[in-house]
PDB file of C-alpha atoms in Angstrom:
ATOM      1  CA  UNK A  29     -30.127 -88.793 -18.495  1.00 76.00           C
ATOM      2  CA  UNK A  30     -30.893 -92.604 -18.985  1.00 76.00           C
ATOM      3  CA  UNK A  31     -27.805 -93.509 -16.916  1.00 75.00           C
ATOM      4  CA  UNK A  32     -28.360 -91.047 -14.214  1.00 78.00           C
ATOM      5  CA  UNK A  33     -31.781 -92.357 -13.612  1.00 79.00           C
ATOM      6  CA  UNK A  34     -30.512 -96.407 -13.895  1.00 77.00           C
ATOM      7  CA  UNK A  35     -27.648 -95.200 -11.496  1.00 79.00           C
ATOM      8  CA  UNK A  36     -30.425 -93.793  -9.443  1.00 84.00           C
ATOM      9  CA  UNK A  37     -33.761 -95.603  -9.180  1.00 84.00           C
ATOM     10  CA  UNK A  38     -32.120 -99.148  -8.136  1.00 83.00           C
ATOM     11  CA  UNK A  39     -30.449 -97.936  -4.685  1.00 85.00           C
ATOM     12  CA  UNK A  40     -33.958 -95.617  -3.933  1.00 90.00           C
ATOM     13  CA  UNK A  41     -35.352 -99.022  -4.253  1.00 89.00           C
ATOM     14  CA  UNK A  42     -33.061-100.650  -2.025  1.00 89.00           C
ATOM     15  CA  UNK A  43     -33.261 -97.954   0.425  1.00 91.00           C
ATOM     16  CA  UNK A  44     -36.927 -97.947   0.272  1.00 91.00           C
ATOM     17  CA  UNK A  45     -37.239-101.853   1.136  1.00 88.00           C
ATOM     18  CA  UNK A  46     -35.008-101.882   3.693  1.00 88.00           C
ATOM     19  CA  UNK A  47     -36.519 -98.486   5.251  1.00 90.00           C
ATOM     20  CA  UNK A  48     -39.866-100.731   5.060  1.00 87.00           C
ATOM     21  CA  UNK A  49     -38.939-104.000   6.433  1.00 85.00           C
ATOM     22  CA  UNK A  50     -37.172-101.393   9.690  1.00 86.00           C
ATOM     23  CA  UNK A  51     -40.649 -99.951   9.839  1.00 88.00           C
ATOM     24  CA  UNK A  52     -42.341-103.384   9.994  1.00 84.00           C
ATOM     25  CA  UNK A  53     -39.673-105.522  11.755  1.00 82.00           C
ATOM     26  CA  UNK A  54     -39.645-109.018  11.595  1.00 78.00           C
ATOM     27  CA  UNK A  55     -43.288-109.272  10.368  1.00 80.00           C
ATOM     28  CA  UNK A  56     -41.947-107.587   6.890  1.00 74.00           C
ATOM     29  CA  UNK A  57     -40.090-110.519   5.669  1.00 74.00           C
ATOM     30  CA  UNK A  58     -43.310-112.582   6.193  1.00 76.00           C
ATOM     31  CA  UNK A  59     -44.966-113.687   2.854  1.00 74.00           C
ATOM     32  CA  UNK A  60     -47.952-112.457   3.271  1.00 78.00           C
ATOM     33  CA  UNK A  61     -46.742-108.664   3.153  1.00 78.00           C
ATOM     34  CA  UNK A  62     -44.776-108.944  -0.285  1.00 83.00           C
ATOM     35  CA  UNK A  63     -41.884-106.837   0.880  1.00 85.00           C
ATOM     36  CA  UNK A  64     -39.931-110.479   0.618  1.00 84.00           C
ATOM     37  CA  UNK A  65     -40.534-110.195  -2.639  1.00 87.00           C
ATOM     38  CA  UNK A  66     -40.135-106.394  -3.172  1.00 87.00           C
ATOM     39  CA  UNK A  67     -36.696-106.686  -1.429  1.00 86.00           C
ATOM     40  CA  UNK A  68     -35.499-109.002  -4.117  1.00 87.00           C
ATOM     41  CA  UNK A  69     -36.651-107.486  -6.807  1.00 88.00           C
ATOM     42  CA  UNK A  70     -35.136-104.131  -5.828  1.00 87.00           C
ATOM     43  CA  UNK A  71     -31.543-105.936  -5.305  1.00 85.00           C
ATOM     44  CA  UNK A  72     -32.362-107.390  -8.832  1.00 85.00           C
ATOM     45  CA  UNK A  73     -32.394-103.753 -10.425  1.00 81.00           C
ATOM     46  CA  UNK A  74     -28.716-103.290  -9.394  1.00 77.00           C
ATOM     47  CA  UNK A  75     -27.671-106.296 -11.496  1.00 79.00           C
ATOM     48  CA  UNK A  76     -29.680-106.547 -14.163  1.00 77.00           C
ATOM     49  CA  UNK A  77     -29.006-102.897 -15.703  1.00 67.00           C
ATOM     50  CA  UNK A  78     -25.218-103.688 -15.222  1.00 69.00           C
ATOM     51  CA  UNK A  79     -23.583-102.290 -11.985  1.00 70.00           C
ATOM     52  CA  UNK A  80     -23.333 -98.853 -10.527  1.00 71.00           C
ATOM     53  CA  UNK A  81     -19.747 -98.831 -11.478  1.00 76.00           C
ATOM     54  CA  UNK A  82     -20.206 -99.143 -14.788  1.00 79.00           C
ATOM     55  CA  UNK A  83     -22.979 -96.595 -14.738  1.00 77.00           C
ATOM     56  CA  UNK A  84     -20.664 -93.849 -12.946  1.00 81.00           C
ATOM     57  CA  UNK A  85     -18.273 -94.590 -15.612  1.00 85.00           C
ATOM     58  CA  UNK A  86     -20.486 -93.634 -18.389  1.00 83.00           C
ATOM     59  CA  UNK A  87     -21.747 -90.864 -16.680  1.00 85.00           C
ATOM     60  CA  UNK A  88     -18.630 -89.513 -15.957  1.00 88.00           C
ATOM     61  CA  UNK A  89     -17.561 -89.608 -19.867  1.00 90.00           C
ATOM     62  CA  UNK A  90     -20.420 -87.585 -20.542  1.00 87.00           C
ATOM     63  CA  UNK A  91     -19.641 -85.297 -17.844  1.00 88.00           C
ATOM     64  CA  UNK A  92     -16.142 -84.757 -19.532  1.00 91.00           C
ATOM     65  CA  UNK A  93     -17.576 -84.642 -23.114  1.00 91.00           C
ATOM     66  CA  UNK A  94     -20.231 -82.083 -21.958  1.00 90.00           C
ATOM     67  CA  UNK A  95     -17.165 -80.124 -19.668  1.00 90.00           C
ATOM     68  CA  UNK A  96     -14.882 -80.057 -22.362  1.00 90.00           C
ATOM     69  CA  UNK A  97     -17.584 -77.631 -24.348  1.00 91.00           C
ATOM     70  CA  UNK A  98     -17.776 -75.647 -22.289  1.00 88.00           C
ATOM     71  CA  UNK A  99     -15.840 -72.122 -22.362  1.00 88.00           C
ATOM     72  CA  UNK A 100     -12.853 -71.510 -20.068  1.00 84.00           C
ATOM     73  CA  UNK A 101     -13.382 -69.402 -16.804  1.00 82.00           C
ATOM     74  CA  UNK A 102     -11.335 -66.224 -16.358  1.00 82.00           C
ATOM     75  CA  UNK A 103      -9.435 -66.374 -13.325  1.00 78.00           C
ATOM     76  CA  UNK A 104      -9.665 -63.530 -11.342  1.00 78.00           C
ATOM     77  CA  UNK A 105      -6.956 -61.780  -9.665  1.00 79.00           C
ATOM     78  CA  UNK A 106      -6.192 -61.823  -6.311  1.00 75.00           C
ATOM     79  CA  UNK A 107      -7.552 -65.674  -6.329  1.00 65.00           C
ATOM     80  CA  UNK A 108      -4.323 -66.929  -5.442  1.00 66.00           C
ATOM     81  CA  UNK A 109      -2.592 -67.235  -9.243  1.00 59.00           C
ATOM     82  CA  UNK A 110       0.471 -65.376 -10.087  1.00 59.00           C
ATOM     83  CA  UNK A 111       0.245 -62.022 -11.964  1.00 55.00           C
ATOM     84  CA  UNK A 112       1.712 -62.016 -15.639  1.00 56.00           C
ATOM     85  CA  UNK A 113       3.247 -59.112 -14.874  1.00 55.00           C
ATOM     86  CA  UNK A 114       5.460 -59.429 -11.444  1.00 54.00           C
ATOM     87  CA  UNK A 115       6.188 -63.544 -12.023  1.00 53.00           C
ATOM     88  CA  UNK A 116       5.727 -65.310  -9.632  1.00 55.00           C
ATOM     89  CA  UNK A 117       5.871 -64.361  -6.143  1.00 57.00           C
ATOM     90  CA  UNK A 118       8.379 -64.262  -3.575  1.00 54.00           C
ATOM     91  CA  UNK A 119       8.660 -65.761   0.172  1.00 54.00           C
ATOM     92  CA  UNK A 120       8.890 -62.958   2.609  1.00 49.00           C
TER      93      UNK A 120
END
């Protein structure tokens, strides 16, 4: 859960600053509106907490960890697989 939500919360920031300095155009890089500052600090959270790539690559161990507990679906027929019985199927 901590991964999703550092994979997460630094491009919401991102989005949100740049969504904000659109809103206010060339006023919002000013100083005296902060979002200067904001804009950093939100490309900041992307480094800091290591990069996204490494974050969907421990996500995605847990994902196989978590899927490989997880009981096998029956397939059901007429889905395409080959019945047991017949073999496998012929062109026509």
């Amino acid at each position: 859960m901590a991964a999703h939500a550092k994979r997460f919360v630094p491009d919401a920031a991102v989005k949100a600053a740049n969504t904000c300095a659109q809103a206010l155009g060339g006023m919002g890089l000013l100083q005296p509106y902060g979002l200067d500052r904001l804009s950093r600090l939100a490309q900041m959270l992307r480094i800091v907490d290591g990069t996204t790539e490494i974050g969907r690559v421990v996500i995605g161990r847990a994902l196989q960890i978590l899927a490989a507990s997880l009981p096998d679906l029956p397939v059901l027929k007429g889905s395409g697989e080959a019945d047991e019985d017949t073999g496998p199927i012929a062109a026509e």
